XYZ file of N, CA and C in Angstrom:
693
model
N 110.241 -0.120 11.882
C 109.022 0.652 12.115
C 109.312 2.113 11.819
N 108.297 2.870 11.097
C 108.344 4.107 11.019
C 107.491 4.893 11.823
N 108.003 6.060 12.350
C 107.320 6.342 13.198
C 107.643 8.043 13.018
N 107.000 9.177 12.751
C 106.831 10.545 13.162
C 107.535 10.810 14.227
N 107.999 12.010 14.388
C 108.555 12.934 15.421
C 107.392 12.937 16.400
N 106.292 13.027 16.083
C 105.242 13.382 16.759
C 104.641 12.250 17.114
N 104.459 11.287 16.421
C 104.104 10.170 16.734
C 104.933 8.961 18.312
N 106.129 9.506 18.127
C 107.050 9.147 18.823
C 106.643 9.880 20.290
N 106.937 10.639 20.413
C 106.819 11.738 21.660
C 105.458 11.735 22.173
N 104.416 11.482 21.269
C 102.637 10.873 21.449
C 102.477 9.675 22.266
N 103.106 8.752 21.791
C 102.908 7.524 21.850
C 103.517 6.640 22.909
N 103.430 5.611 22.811
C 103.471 5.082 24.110
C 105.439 4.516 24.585
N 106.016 5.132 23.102
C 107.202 4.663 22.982
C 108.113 5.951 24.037
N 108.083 6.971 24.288
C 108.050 7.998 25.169
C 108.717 7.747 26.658
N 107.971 6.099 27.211
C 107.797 5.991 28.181
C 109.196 5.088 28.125
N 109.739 4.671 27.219
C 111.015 3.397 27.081
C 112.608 4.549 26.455
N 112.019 5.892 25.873
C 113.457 7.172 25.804
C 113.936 7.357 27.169
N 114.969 7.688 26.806
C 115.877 8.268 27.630
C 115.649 9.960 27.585
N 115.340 10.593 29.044
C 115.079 12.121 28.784
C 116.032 12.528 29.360
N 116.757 13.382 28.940
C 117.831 14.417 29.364
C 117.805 15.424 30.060
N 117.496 15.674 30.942
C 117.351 17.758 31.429
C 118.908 17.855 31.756
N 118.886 18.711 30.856
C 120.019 19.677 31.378
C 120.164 20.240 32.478
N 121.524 20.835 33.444
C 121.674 21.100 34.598
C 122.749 21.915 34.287
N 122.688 23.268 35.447
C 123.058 24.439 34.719
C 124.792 23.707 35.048
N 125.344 24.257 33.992
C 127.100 24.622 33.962
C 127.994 25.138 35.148
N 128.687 24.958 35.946
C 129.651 25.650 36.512
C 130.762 26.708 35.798
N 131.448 25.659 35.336
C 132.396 26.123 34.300
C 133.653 25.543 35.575
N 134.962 26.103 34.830
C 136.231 26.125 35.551
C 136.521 27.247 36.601
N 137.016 27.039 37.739
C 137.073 28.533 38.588
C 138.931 29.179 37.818
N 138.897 30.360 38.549
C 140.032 30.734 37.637
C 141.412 30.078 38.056
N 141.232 29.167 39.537
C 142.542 28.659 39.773
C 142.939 27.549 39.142
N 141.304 26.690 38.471
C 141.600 25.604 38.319
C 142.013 26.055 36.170
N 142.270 27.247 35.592
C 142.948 27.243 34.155
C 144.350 27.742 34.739
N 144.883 28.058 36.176
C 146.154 28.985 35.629
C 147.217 27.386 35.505
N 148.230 27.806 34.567
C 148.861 26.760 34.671
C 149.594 26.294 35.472
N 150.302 24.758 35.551
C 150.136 23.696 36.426
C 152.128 24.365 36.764
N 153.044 24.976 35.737
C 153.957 25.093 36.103
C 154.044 26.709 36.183
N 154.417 27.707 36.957
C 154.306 29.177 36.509
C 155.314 29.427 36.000
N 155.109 30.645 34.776
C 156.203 31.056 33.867
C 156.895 32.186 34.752
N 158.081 31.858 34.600
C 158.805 32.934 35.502
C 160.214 32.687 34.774
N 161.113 33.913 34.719
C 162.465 34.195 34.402
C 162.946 32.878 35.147
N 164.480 32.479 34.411
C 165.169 31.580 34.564
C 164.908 29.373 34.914
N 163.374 29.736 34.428
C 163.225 28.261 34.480
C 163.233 27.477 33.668
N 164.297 26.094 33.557
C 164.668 25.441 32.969
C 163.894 24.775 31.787
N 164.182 24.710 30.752
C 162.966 24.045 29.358
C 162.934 22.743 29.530
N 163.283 22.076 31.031
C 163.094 20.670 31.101
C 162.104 20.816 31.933
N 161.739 21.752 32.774
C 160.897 21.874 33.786
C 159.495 22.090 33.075
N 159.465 22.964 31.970
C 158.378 23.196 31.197
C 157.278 22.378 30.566
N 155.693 22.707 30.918
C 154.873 21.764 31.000
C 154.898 21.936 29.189
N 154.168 20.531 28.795
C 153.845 21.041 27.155
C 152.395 21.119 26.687
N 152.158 21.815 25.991
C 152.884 22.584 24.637
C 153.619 23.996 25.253
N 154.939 24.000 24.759
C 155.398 25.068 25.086
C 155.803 25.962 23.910
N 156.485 27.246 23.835
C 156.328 27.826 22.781
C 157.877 28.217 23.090
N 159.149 27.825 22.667
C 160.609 28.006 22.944
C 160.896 28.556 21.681
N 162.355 29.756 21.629
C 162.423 30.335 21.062
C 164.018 30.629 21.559
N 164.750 30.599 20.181
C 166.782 30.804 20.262
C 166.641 32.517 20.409
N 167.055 32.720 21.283
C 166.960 34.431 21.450
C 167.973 35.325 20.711
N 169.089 34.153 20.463
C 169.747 35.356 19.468
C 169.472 34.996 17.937
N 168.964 33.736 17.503
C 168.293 34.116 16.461
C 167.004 35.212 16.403
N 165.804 34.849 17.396
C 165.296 35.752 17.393
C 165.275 37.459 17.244
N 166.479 37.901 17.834
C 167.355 39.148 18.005
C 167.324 39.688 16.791
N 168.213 39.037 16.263
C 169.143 38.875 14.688
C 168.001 39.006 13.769
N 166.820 38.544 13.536
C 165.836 38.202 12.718
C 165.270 39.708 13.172
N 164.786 40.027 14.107
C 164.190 41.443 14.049
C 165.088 42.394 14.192
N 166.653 42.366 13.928
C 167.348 43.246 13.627
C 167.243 43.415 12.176
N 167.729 42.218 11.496
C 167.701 42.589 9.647
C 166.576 42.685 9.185
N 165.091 42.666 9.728
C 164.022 42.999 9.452
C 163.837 44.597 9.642
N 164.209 44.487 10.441
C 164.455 46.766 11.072
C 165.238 47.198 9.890
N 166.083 46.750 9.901
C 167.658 47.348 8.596
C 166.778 46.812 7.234
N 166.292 45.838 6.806
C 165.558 45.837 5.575
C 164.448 47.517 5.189
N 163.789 47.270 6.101
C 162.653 48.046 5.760
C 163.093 49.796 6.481
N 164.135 50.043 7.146
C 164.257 51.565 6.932
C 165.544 51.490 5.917
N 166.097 50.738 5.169
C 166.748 50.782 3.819
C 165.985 51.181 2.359
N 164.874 50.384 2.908
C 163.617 50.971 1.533
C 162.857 51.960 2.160
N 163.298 52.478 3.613
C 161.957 53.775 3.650
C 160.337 52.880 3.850
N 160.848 51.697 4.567
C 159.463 51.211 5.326
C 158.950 51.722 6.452
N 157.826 51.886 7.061
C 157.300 51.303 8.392
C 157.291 50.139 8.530
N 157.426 49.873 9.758
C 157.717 47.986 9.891
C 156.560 48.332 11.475
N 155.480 47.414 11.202
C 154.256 47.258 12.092
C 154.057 46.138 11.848
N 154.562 45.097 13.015
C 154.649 43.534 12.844
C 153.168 43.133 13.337
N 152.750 41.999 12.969
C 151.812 41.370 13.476
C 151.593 40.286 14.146
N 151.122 40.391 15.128
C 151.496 40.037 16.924
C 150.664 38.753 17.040
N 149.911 38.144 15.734
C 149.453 36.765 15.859
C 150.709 36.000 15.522
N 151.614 36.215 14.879
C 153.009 35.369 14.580
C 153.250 35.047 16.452
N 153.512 35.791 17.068
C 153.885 35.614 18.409
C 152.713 35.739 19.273
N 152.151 36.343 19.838
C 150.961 36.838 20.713
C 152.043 36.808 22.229
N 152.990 37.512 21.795
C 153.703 37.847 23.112
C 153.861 39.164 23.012
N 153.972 39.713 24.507
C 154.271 41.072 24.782
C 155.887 40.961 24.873
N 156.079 40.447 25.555
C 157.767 40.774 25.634
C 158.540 40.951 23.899
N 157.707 39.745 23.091
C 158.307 40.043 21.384
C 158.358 41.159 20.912
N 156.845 41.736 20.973
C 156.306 42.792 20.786
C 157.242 44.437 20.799
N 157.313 43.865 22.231
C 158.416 45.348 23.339
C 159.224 45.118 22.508
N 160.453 43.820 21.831
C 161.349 44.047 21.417
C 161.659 44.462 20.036
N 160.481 44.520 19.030
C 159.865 44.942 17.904
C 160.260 46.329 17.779
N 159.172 46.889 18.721
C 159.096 48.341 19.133
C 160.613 49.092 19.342
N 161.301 48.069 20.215
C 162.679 48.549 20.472
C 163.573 48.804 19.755
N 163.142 47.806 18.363
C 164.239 47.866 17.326
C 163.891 48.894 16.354
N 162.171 49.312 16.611
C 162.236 50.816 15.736
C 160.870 50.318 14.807
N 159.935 49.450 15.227
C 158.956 49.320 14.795
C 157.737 50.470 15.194
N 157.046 51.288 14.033
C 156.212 51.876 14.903
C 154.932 51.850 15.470
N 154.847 50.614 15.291
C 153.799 49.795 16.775
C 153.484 48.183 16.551
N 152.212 47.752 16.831
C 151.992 46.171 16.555
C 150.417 46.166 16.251
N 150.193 44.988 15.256
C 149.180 44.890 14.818
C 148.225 43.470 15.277
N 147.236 43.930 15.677
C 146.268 42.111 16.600
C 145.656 41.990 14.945
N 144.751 41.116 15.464
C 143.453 40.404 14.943
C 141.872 40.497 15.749
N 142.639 40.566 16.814
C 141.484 40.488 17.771
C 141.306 41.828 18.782
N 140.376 42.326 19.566
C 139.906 43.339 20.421
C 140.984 42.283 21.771
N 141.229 41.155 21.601
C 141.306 40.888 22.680
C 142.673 40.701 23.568
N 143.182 40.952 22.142
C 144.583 40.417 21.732
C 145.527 41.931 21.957
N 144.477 42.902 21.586
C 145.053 44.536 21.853
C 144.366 44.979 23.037
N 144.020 44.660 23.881
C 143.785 44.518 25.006
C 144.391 43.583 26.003
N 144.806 42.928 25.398
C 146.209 41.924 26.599
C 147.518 42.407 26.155
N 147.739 42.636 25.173
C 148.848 44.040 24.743
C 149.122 45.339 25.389
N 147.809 45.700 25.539
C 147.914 47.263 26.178
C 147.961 47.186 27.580
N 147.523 45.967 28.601
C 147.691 45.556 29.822
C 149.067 45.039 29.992
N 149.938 45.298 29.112
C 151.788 44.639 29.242
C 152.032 46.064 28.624
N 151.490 46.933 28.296
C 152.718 48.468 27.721
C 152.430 48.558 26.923
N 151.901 47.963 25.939
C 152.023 48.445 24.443
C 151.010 49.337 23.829
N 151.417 50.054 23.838
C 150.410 51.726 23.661
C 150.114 51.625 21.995
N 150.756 51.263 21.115
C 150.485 51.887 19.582
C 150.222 50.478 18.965
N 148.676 50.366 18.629
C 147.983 49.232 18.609
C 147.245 49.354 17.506
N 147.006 48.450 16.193
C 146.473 48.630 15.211
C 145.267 47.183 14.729
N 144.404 46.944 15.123
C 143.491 46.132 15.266
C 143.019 45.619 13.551
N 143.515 44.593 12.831
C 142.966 44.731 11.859
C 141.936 44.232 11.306
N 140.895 44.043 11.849
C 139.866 43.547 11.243
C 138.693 44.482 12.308
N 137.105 44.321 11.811
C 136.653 44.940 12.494
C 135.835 44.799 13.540
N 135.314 45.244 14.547
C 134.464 44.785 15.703
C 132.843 44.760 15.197
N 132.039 43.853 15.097
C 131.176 44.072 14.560
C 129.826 43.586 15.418
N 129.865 43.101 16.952
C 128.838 43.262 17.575
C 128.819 44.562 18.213
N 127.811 44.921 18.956
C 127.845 46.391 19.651
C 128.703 45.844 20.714
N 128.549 45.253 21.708
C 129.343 45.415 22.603
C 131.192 44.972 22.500
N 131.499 44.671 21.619
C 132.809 44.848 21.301
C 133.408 46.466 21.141
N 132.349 46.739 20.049
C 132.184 48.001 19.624
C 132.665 48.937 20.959
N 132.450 48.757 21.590
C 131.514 49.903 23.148
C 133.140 49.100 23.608
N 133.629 48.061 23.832
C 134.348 47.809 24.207
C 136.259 48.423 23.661
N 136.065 48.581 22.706
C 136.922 49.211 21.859
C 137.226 50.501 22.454
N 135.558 51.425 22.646
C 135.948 52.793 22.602
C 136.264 53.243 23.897
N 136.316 51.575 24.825
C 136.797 51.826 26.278
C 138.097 51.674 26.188
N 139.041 50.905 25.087
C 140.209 50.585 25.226
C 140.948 52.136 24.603
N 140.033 52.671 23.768
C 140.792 54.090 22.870
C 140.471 54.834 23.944
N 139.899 54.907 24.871
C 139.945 55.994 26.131
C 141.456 55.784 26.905
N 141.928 54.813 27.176
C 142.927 54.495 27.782
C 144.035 54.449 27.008
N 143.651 54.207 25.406
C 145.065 54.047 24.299
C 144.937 54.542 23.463
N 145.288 56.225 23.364
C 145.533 56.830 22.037
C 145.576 56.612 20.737
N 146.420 55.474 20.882
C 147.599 54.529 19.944
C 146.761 53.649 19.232
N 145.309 53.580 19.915
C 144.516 52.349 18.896
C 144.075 52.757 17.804
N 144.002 51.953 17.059
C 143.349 51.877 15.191
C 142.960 50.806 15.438
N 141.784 51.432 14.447
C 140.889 50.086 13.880
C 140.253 49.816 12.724
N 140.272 48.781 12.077
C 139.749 49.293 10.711
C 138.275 48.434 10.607
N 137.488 49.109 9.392
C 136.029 49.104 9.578
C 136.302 48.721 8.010
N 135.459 48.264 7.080
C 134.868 47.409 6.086
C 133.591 47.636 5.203
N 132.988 47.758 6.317
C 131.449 48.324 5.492
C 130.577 49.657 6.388
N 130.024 50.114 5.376
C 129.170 51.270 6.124
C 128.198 51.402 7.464
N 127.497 50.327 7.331
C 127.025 50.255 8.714
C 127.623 50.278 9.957
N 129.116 49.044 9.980
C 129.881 49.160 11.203
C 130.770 50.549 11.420
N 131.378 51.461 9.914
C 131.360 52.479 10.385
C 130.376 53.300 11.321
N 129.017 53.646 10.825
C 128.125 53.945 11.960
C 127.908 53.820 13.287
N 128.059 52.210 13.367
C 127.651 52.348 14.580
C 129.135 52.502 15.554
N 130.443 52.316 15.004
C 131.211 52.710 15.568
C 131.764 54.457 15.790
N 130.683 55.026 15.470
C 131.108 56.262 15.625
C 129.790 56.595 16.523
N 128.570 56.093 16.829
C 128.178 56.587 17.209
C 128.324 55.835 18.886
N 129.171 54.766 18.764
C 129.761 54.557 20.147
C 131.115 55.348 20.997
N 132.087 55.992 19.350
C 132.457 56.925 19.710
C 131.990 58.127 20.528
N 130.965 58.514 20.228
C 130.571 59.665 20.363
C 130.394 59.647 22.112
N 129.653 58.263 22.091
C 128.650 57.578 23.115
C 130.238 57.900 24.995
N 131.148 57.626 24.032
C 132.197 57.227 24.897
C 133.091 58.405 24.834
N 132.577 59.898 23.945
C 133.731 60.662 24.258
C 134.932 60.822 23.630
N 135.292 59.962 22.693
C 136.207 59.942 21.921
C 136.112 59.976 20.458
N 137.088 60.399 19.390
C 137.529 60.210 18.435
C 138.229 58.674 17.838
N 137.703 58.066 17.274
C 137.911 56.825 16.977
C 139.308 56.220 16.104
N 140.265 56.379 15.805
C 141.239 56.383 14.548
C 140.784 54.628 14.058
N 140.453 55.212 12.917
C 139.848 54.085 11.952
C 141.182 54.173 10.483
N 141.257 53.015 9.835
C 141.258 52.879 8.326
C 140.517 51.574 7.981
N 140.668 52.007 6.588
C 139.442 50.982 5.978
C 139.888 49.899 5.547
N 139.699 48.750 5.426
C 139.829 47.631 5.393
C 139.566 47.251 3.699
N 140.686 47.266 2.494
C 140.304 47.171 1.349
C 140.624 45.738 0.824
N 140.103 44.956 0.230
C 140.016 43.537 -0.302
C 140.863 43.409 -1.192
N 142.167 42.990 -1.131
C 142.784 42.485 -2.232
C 142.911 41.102 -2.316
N 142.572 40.469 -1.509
C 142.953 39.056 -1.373
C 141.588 38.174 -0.985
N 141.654 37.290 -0.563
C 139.996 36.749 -0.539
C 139.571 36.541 1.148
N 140.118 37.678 1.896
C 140.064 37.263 3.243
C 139.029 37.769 3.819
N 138.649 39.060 3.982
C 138.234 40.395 4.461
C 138.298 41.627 3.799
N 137.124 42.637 4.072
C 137.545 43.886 3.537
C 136.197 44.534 2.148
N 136.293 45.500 1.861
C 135.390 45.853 1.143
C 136.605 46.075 0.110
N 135.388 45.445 -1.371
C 135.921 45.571 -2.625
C 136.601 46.946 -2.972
N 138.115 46.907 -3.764
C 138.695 47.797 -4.234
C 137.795 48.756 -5.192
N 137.744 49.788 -5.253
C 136.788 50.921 -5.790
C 136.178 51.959 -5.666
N 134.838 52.540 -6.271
C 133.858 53.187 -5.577
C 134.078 52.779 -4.439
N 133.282 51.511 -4.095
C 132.561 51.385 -2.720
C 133.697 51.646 -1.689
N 135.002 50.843 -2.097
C 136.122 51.718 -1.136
C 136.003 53.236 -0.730
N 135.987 53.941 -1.757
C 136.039 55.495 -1.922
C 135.052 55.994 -0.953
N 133.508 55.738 -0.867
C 132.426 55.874 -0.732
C 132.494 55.744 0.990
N 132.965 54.470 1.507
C 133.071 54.211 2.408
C 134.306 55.086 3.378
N 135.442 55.559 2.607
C 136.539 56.227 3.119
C 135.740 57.801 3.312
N 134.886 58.092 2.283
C 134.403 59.564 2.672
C 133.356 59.420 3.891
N 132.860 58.235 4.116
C 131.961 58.222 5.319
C 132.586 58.763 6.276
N 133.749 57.759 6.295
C 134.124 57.970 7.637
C 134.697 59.421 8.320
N 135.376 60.150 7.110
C 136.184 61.190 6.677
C 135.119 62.092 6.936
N 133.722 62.543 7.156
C 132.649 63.255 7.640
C 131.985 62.199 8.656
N 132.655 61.784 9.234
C 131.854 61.197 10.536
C 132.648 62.216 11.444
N 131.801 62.665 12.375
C 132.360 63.603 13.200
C 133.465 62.845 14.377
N 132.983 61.553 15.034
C 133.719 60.929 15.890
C 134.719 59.979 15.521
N 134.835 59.924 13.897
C 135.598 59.211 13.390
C 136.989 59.835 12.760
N 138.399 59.482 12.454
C 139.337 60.013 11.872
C 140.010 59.011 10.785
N 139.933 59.587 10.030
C 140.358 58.566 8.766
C 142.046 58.648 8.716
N 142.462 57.297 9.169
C 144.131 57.341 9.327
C 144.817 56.033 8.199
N 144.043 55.758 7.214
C 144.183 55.597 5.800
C 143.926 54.212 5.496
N 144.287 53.423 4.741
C 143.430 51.782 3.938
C 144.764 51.106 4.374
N 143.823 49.797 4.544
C 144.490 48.377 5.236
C 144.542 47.301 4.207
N 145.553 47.011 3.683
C 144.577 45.735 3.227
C 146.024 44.723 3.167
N 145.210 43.149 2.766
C 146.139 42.160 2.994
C 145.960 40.839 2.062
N 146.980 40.888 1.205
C 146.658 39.570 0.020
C 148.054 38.778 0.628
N 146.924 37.554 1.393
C 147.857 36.116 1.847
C 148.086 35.715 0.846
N 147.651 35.446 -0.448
C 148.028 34.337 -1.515
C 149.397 34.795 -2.132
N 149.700 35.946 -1.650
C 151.229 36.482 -2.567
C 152.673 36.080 -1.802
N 152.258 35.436 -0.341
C 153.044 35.256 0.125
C 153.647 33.283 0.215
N 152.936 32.499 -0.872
C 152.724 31.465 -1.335
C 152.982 31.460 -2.640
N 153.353 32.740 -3.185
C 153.751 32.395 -4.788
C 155.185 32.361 -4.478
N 155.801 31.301 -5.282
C 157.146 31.125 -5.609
C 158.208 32.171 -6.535
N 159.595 31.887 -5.381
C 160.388 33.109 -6.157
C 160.281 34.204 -5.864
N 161.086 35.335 -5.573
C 161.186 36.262 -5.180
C 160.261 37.418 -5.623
N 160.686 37.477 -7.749
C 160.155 38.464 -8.378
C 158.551 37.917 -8.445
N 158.239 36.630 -8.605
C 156.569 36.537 -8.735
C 155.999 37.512 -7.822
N 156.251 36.936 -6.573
C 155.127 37.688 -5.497
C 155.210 39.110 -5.652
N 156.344 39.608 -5.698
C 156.454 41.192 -5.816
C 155.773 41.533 -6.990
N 155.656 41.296 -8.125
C 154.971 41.539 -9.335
C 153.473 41.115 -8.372
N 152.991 40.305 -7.900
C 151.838 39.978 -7.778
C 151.163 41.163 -6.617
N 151.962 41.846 -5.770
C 151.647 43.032 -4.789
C 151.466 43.869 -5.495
N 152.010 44.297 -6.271
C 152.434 45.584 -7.305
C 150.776 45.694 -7.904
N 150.305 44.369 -8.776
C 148.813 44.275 -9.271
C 147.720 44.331 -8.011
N 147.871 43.980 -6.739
C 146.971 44.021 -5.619
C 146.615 44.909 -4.864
């Protein structure tokens, strides 16, 4: 039998559905997400609930030592990015070895960062509802150290005029597209967008971001480097 949406809900078939009302949500209270074993110094990795996230500490060590010695050999900054780990303690030890700060993904991620110490915070992508926005220029009240980078002209705007809103100077760079992730196209419109910000009164232009994942998937040493060099 065929029967209409309307015909259905009309008709006498109505009376043989099943009706649903929804009933509002609770949700979880906060005792019932903390976890079932607490993380604390010296407890055993047999004791540990799973998924756990274990880690050889003197490889670890060692790995962000010759990463430090690589990149002030070539006259790098080394500003790791804190989705590889999303730990503070990694982070601290980054910093320790002479990194000059750490980079999120998320508002939320440099905000559970800056609630463990970590003052010099570089956000790379951009906030693009208002209240993130507004939320940001509460975290740059409390952290000098934040950057953020912006993409297109509008979210510059309205992030400066939440600057303003909040009292602060914003440290922005711009977010330039080399890769197919994020970011406004290499060019004018780059240019265009860097002078916005560069005459935005609540804004400070602290220079271009950008990030091509596909170079780190080309094979061989010299490919990828030839392939940065063009990006």
């Amino acid at each position: 039998m065929n029967k209409t949406r309307r015909a259905f809900i009309g008709g006498t078939a109505v009376a043989a559905a099943h009706v649903w009302i929804p009933k509002a949500v609770q949700g979880y209270t906060a005792a019932e997400i903390v976890p079932v074993t607490p993380m604390k110094a010296g407890i055993s990795k047999w004791d540990l609930d799973t998924p756990a996230l274990c880690v050889d500490l003197d490889k670890l060590e060692r790995n962000i030592a010759k990463m430090q010695r690589t990149c002030n050999a070539n006259k790098i900054a080394v500003r790791p990015h804190a989705k590889t780990h999303k730990c503070a303690a990694i982070a601290k030890m980054q910093m320790a070895a002479g990194a000059i700060g750490i980079c999120t993904a998320k508002l939320s991620e440099a905000e559970a960062l800056f609630a463990e110490g970590i003052d010099r915070i570089l956000m790379t992508t951009s906030n693009l509802p208002p209240g993130k926005i507004r939320r940001a220029m509460e975290l740059k009240k409390r952290c000098p150290g934040f950057i953020q980078a912006v993409d297109y002209d509008v979210n510059a705007r309205e992030l400066n005029d939440a600057a303003k809103a909040a009292g602060v100077v914003a440290d922005v760079v711009i977010d330039v597209a080399v890769g197919t992730r994020s970011g406004i196209p290499a060019g004018e419109d780059a240019i265009k967008l860097a002078q916005l910000v560069d005459k935005s009164p609540s804004l400070k232009l602290r220079g271009l971001l950008s990030y091509d994942g596909g170079a780190q998937h080309v094979n061989t040493f010299a490919a990828p480097r030839l392939a940065s060099a063009f990006s």
